[in-house]
Amino acid sequence: DQWVIDGDQAGRAEALAHLGYCLWVLNDIQGSLRCYETAYTLFDQLGNRSQSGEMQRMIGRIYWEQANRVPALEHYYKALAILEQGPESFELASAINSISQIMMVTHDNQQGIIWGERAIKMAEALGAESVIVNALTNIGASYDQMGDYERGNAICQQSIQRAITAGLPQDASRAICNLGVMYQRQCRYKNAEDLMKELYTYSIKYYTKTYNYWALWRLMWIKWYTGQWNAALNYRPQMVESNGTLYT
């Protein structure tokens, strides 16, 4: 192991963090988790608070994507505790946003909005556009789940446009997906279908693989729910080939 020979533990930690992210994008969940856990231990030993906190946040994210929400929130709060010991930072804003997201997904909508607004306030001061667009999606979906559809739709549309303008395809895919789900919840099935078709095309172009699967799954659901059963079954081979993971 060249890292052990050279004694460059900081370099090893950075490499593992980058590898963990690449494996996460490629949907190698277990490989990504192993990288992040080892990177966290190294960053913690090195006293690198910002990166040890970020590794905890990403570990939490992986647990959340596997629907293990209790350990996910535990890791998010651990990241928050580490990062709040230092100054405001991109990593701290990201941790706050992650808590907003899990609150939204679990329908604790008021908390989703509170944490999302806190994330945006910090991210605006830092110029952290990726945090802003994701927090907007959390807030928009929270309002939608509370029945304030007009406000929720508008906020998610703002998130989509900001993400596309900033060149953030993963974040744009998430925002498009959430707005499509919101239209579906509002029984606006034509709007939902159009948006999921847009997401399918966008996810192929920018290789946001998880959202490719999400688009297919939602398109199949819309066809089935509106009585177009044969059309719904036509999506099955593509879904099997895509073999994705669902999360928003």
mmCIF file of C-alpha atoms in Angstrom:
data_model
loop_
_atom_site.group_PDB
_atom_site.id
_atom_site.type_symbol
_atom_site.label_atom_id
_atom_site.label_comp_id
_atom_site.label_asym_id
_atom_site.label_seq_id
_atom_site.Cartn_x
_atom_site.Cartn_y
_atom_site.Cartn_z
ATOM 1 C CA ASP A 1 0.000 0.000 0.000
ATOM 2 C CA GLN A 2 1.818 3.123 -1.270
ATOM 3 C CA TRP A 3 -0.078 5.381 1.153
ATOM 4 C CA VAL A 4 1.250 3.419 4.148
ATOM 5 C CA ILE A 5 4.783 3.425 2.749
ATOM 6 C CA ASP A 6 4.774 7.181 2.187
ATOM 7 C CA GLY A 7 2.920 7.934 5.419
ATOM 8 C CA ASP A 8 0.708 10.447 3.571
ATOM 9 C CA GLN A 9 -2.486 9.879 5.533
ATOM 10 C CA ALA A 10 -3.959 13.222 4.471
ATOM 11 C CA GLY A 11 -3.523 12.279 0.827
ATOM 12 C CA ARG A 12 -5.027 8.868 1.455
ATOM 13 C CA ALA A 13 -8.040 10.426 3.181
ATOM 14 C CA GLU A 14 -8.618 12.845 0.290
ATOM 15 C CA ALA A 15 -8.328 10.052 -2.282
ATOM 16 C CA LEU A 16 -10.800 7.887 -0.375
ATOM 17 C CA ALA A 17 -13.250 10.780 -0.108
ATOM 18 C CA HIS A 18 -13.122 11.362 -3.875
ATOM 19 C CA LEU A 19 -13.401 7.638 -4.572
ATOM 20 C CA GLY A 20 -16.363 7.400 -2.223
ATOM 21 C CA TYR A 21 -18.144 10.132 -4.176
ATOM 22 C CA CYS A 22 -17.418 8.484 -7.546
ATOM 23 C CA LEU A 23 -18.716 5.139 -6.288
ATOM 24 C CA TRP A 24 -21.822 6.860 -4.897
ATOM 25 C CA VAL A 25 -22.583 8.438 -8.300
ATOM 26 C CA LEU A 26 -22.119 5.007 -9.894
ATOM 27 C CA ASN A 27 -24.531 3.534 -7.308
ATOM 28 C CA ASP A 28 -21.896 1.280 -5.698
ATOM 29 C CA ILE A 29 -23.366 1.882 -2.265
ATOM 30 C CA GLN A 30 -21.299 -0.541 -0.189
ATOM 31 C CA GLY A 31 -18.030 0.496 -1.845
ATOM 32 C CA SER A 32 -18.840 4.143 -1.288
ATOM 33 C CA LEU A 33 -19.742 3.548 2.367
ATOM 34 C CA ARG A 34 -16.451 1.747 3.053
ATOM 35 C CA CYS A 35 -14.481 4.615 1.522
ATOM 36 C CA TYR A 36 -16.324 7.269 3.519
ATOM 37 C CA GLU A 37 -16.000 5.397 6.808
ATOM 38 C CA THR A 38 -12.237 4.973 6.376
ATOM 39 C CA ALA A 39 -11.854 8.576 5.215
ATOM 40 C CA TYR A 40 -13.775 9.798 8.277
ATOM 41 C CA THR A 41 -11.452 7.899 10.628
ATOM 42 C CA LEU A 42 -8.384 9.360 8.912
ATOM 43 C CA PHE A 43 -9.710 12.941 8.823
ATOM 44 C CA ASP A 44 -10.723 12.662 12.485
ATOM 45 C CA GLN A 45 -7.243 11.435 13.446
ATOM 46 C CA LEU A 46 -5.738 14.320 11.468
ATOM 47 C CA GLY A 47 -7.949 16.865 13.234
ATOM 48 C CA ASN A 48 -9.562 17.936 9.952
ATOM 49 C CA ARG A 49 -12.935 18.996 11.321
ATOM 50 C CA SER A 50 -14.524 20.168 8.063
ATOM 51 C CA GLN A 51 -13.808 16.947 6.210
ATOM 52 C CA SER A 52 -14.564 14.596 9.085
ATOM 53 C CA GLY A 53 -17.951 16.324 9.370
ATOM 54 C CA GLU A 54 -18.499 16.029 5.638
ATOM 55 C CA MET A 55 -17.733 12.306 5.730
ATOM 56 C CA GLN A 56 -20.316 11.864 8.488
ATOM 57 C CA ARG A 57 -22.856 13.708 6.345
ATOM 58 C CA MET A 58 -22.172 11.483 3.341
ATOM 59 C CA ILE A 59 -22.386 8.340 5.458
ATOM 60 C CA GLY A 60 -25.766 9.596 6.660
ATOM 61 C CA ARG A 61 -26.808 10.217 3.075
ATOM 62 C CA ILE A 62 -26.004 6.635 2.103
ATOM 63 C CA TYR A 63 -28.020 5.242 5.007
ATOM 64 C CA TRP A 64 -30.907 7.508 4.059
ATOM 65 C CA GLU A 65 -30.824 6.315 0.438
ATOM 66 C CA GLN A 66 -31.190 2.765 1.771
ATOM 67 C CA ALA A 67 -34.277 3.897 3.745
ATOM 68 C CA ASN A 68 -32.383 3.540 7.051
ATOM 69 C CA ARG A 69 -33.537 6.904 8.316
ATOM 70 C CA VAL A 70 -32.706 6.516 12.018
ATOM 71 C CA PRO A 71 -28.940 5.956 11.478
ATOM 72 C CA ALA A 72 -29.042 8.532 8.679
ATOM 73 C CA LEU A 73 -30.292 11.231 11.035
ATOM 74 C CA GLU A 74 -27.809 10.137 13.701
ATOM 75 C CA HIS A 75 -24.927 10.672 11.270
ATOM 76 C CA TYR A 76 -26.376 14.011 10.112
ATOM 77 C CA TYR A 77 -26.548 15.280 13.692
ATOM 78 C CA LYS A 78 -23.026 13.988 14.323
ATOM 79 C CA ALA A 79 -21.842 15.937 11.268
ATOM 80 C CA LEU A 80 -23.657 19.023 12.591
ATOM 81 C CA ALA A 81 -22.029 18.694 16.012
ATOM 82 C CA ILE A 82 -18.554 18.410 14.470
ATOM 83 C CA LEU A 83 -18.999 21.276 12.018
ATOM 84 C CA GLU A 84 -20.657 23.719 14.440
ATOM 85 C CA GLN A 85 -17.387 23.764 16.374
ATOM 86 C CA GLY A 86 -15.879 25.757 13.517
ATOM 87 C CA PRO A 87 -16.923 28.773 11.424
ATOM 88 C CA GLU A 88 -19.752 28.822 8.900
ATOM 89 C CA SER A 89 -18.738 26.717 5.924
ATOM 90 C CA PHE A 90 -20.030 24.913 2.854
ATOM 91 C CA GLU A 91 -19.858 21.646 4.788
ATOM 92 C CA LEU A 92 -21.926 23.044 7.677
ATOM 93 C CA ALA A 93 -24.543 24.481 5.301
ATOM 94 C CA SER A 94 -24.700 21.089 3.563
ATOM 95 C CA ALA A 95 -25.269 19.290 6.875
ATOM 96 C CA ILE A 96 -28.099 21.670 7.764
ATOM 97 C CA ASN A 97 -29.616 21.143 4.314
ATOM 98 C CA SER A 98 -29.382 17.359 4.716
ATOM 99 C CA ILE A 99 -31.412 17.552 7.920
ATOM 100 C CA SER A 100 -33.969 19.691 6.073
ATOM 101 C CA GLN A 101 -34.193 17.044 3.370
ATOM 102 C CA ILE A 102 -34.776 14.130 5.725
ATOM 103 C CA MET A 103 -37.417 16.145 7.596
ATOM 104 C CA MET A 104 -39.187 16.799 4.290
ATOM 105 C CA VAL A 105 -39.043 13.151 3.235
ATOM 106 C CA THR A 106 -40.513 12.039 6.586
ATOM 107 C CA HIS A 107 -43.266 14.681 6.221
ATOM 108 C CA ASP A 108 -42.113 16.749 9.175
ATOM 109 C CA ASN A 109 -42.816 19.695 6.929
ATOM 110 C CA GLN A 110 -42.472 22.594 9.348
ATOM 111 C CA GLN A 111 -39.023 21.360 10.338
ATOM 112 C CA GLY A 112 -38.155 20.803 6.688
ATOM 113 C CA ILE A 113 -38.903 24.473 6.015
ATOM 114 C CA ILE A 114 -37.120 25.744 9.158
ATOM 115 C CA TRP A 115 -33.927 23.795 8.476
ATOM 116 C CA GLY A 116 -34.108 24.624 4.753
ATOM 117 C CA GLU A 117 -34.378 28.350 5.396
ATOM 118 C CA ARG A 118 -31.446 28.142 7.812
ATOM 119 C CA ALA A 119 -29.386 26.364 5.140
ATOM 120 C CA ILE A 120 -30.253 28.990 2.512
ATOM 121 C CA LYS A 121 -29.335 31.893 4.794
ATOM 122 C CA MET A 122 -25.889 30.432 5.417
ATOM 123 C CA ALA A 123 -25.401 29.282 1.812
ATOM 124 C CA GLU A 124 -26.234 32.721 0.417
ATOM 125 C CA ALA A 125 -23.499 34.278 2.569
ATOM 126 C CA LEU A 126 -21.069 31.611 1.329
ATOM 127 C CA GLY A 127 -22.154 31.643 -2.324
ATOM 128 C CA ALA A 128 -22.966 27.914 -2.097
ATOM 129 C CA GLU A 129 -25.437 27.560 -4.970
ATOM 130 C CA SER A 130 -25.753 23.766 -4.765
ATOM 131 C CA VAL A 131 -26.921 24.035 -1.157
ATOM 132 C CA ILE A 132 -29.402 26.760 -2.067
ATOM 133 C CA VAL A 133 -31.053 24.819 -4.898
ATOM 134 C CA ASN A 134 -31.396 21.676 -2.799
ATOM 135 C CA ALA A 135 -32.808 23.584 0.159
ATOM 136 C CA LEU A 136 -35.320 25.242 -2.180
ATOM 137 C CA THR A 137 -36.437 21.789 -3.322
ATOM 138 C CA ASN A 138 -36.865 20.688 0.293
ATOM 139 C CA ILE A 139 -38.888 23.777 1.130
ATOM 140 C CA GLY A 140 -41.010 23.573 -2.016
ATOM 141 C CA ALA A 141 -41.855 19.909 -1.419
ATOM 142 C CA SER A 142 -42.648 20.651 2.238
ATOM 143 C CA TYR A 143 -45.139 23.361 1.271
ATOM 144 C CA ASP A 144 -46.690 21.011 -1.277
ATOM 145 C CA GLN A 145 -47.109 18.296 1.348
ATOM 146 C CA MET A 146 -48.821 20.865 3.571
ATOM 147 C CA GLY A 147 -51.304 21.602 0.773
ATOM 148 C CA ASP A 148 -49.843 24.963 -0.295
ATOM 149 C CA TYR A 149 -49.427 23.815 -3.894
ATOM 150 C CA GLU A 150 -48.986 27.210 -5.536
ATOM 151 C CA ARG A 151 -46.102 28.192 -3.281
ATOM 152 C CA GLY A 152 -44.529 24.733 -3.409
ATOM 153 C CA ASN A 153 -44.657 24.564 -7.212
ATOM 154 C CA ALA A 154 -43.143 28.023 -7.607
ATOM 155 C CA ILE A 155 -40.264 27.284 -5.233
ATOM 156 C CA CYS A 156 -39.427 23.993 -6.980
ATOM 157 C CA GLN A 157 -39.523 25.692 -10.390
ATOM 158 C CA GLN A 158 -37.072 28.260 -9.030
ATOM 159 C CA SER A 159 -34.829 25.431 -7.837
ATOM 160 C CA ILE A 160 -34.841 23.785 -11.286
ATOM 161 C CA GLN A 161 -33.905 26.982 -13.110
ATOM 162 C CA ARG A 162 -31.136 27.878 -10.651
ATOM 163 C CA ALA A 163 -29.659 24.373 -10.816
ATOM 164 C CA ILE A 164 -29.654 24.311 -14.628
ATOM 165 C CA THR A 165 -28.171 27.819 -14.821
ATOM 166 C CA ALA A 166 -25.426 26.844 -12.345
ATOM 167 C CA GLY A 167 -24.605 23.654 -14.266
ATOM 168 C CA LEU A 168 -25.640 21.288 -11.464
ATOM 169 C CA PRO A 169 -27.257 18.290 -13.235
ATOM 170 C CA GLN A 170 -27.633 16.081 -10.144
ATOM 171 C CA ASP A 171 -29.390 18.883 -8.270
ATOM 172 C CA ALA A 172 -31.479 19.829 -11.309
ATOM 173 C CA SER A 173 -32.552 16.198 -11.714
ATOM 174 C CA ARG A 174 -33.664 16.065 -8.098
ATOM 175 C CA ALA A 175 -35.655 19.289 -8.425
ATOM 176 C CA ILE A 176 -37.348 18.138 -11.664
ATOM 177 C CA CYS A 177 -38.206 14.815 -10.052
ATOM 178 C CA ASN A 178 -39.719 16.412 -6.964
ATOM 179 C CA LEU A 179 -41.833 18.827 -8.985
ATOM 180 C CA GLY A 180 -43.078 15.928 -11.096
ATOM 181 C CA VAL A 181 -44.067 14.039 -7.942
ATOM 182 C CA MET A 182 -45.797 17.161 -6.679
ATOM 183 C CA TYR A 183 -47.832 17.422 -9.915
ATOM 184 C CA GLN A 184 -48.708 13.745 -9.549
ATOM 185 C CA ARG A 185 -49.898 14.320 -5.975
ATOM 186 C CA GLN A 186 -52.063 17.190 -7.262
ATOM 187 C CA CYS A 187 -53.621 14.837 -9.896
ATOM 188 C CA ARG A 188 -52.054 16.918 -12.672
ATOM 189 C CA TYR A 189 -51.072 13.753 -14.504
ATOM 190 C CA LYS A 190 -50.309 15.317 -17.894
ATOM 191 C CA ASN A 191 -47.962 17.841 -16.284
ATOM 192 C CA ALA A 192 -46.359 15.066 -14.245
ATOM 193 C CA GLU A 193 -45.891 12.839 -17.283
ATOM 194 C CA ASP A 194 -44.352 15.646 -19.360
ATOM 195 C CA LEU A 195 -41.933 16.489 -16.562
ATOM 196 C CA MET A 196 -40.912 12.848 -16.015
ATOM 197 C CA LYS A 197 -40.239 12.465 -19.740
ATOM 198 C CA GLU A 198 -38.077 15.584 -19.519
ATOM 199 C CA LEU A 199 -36.285 14.060 -16.521
ATOM 200 C CA TYR A 200 -35.705 10.789 -18.385
ATOM 201 C CA THR A 201 -34.057 12.608 -21.307
ATOM 202 C CA TYR A 202 -32.064 14.912 -19.011
ATOM 203 C CA SER A 203 -30.847 12.038 -16.826
ATOM 204 C CA ILE A 204 -29.516 10.159 -19.855
ATOM 205 C CA LYS A 205 -27.741 13.243 -21.189
ATOM 206 C CA TYR A 206 -26.049 14.058 -17.881
ATOM 207 C CA TYR A 207 -25.781 10.502 -16.485
ATOM 208 C CA THR A 208 -27.784 11.143 -13.354
ATOM 209 C CA LYS A 209 -28.526 7.424 -13.227
ATOM 210 C CA THR A 210 -30.785 7.240 -10.194
ATOM 211 C CA TYR A 211 -33.156 9.805 -11.667
ATOM 212 C CA ASN A 212 -33.307 7.864 -14.931
ATOM 213 C CA TYR A 213 -34.848 5.028 -12.928
ATOM 214 C CA TRP A 214 -37.083 7.423 -10.979
ATOM 215 C CA ALA A 215 -38.461 8.853 -14.227
ATOM 216 C CA LEU A 216 -39.285 5.397 -15.594
ATOM 217 C CA TRP A 217 -40.901 4.307 -12.334
ATOM 218 C CA ARG A 218 -43.091 7.406 -12.163
ATOM 219 C CA LEU A 219 -44.048 7.181 -15.847
ATOM 220 C CA MET A 220 -45.120 3.582 -15.295
ATOM 221 C CA TRP A 221 -47.114 4.628 -12.209
ATOM 222 C CA ILE A 222 -48.929 7.396 -14.106
ATOM 223 C CA LYS A 223 -49.886 5.047 -16.944
ATOM 224 C CA TRP A 224 -51.091 2.395 -14.493
ATOM 225 C CA TYR A 225 -53.025 4.853 -12.317
ATOM 226 C CA THR A 226 -54.787 6.375 -15.329
ATOM 227 C CA GLY A 227 -55.871 2.942 -16.610
ATOM 228 C CA GLN A 228 -53.280 2.585 -19.393
ATOM 229 C CA TRP A 229 -52.057 -0.799 -18.158
ATOM 230 C CA ASN A 230 -50.353 -2.062 -21.315
ATOM 231 C CA ALA A 231 -48.487 1.228 -21.637
ATOM 232 C CA ALA A 232 -47.417 0.894 -18.001
ATOM 233 C CA LEU A 233 -46.028 -2.605 -18.589
ATOM 234 C CA ASN A 234 -44.022 -1.326 -21.552
ATOM 235 C CA TYR A 235 -41.743 0.525 -19.117
ATOM 236 C CA ARG A 236 -40.811 -2.657 -17.231
ATOM 237 C CA PRO A 237 -37.897 -3.802 -19.475
ATOM 238 C CA GLN A 238 -36.293 -0.351 -19.276
ATOM 239 C CA MET A 239 -36.629 -0.332 -15.499
ATOM 240 C CA VAL A 240 -35.024 -3.752 -15.182
ATOM 241 C CA GLU A 241 -32.154 -2.600 -17.398
ATOM 242 C CA SER A 242 -31.751 0.648 -15.459
ATOM 243 C CA ASN A 243 -31.691 -1.165 -12.069
ATOM 244 C CA GLY A 244 -31.699 2.064 -10.077
ATOM 245 C CA THR A 245 -32.373 3.158 -6.520
ATOM 246 C CA LEU A 246 -35.247 5.404 -5.461
ATOM 247 C CA TYR A 247 -34.804 8.455 -3.285
ATOM 248 C CA THR A 248 -35.718 12.149 -3.416
#
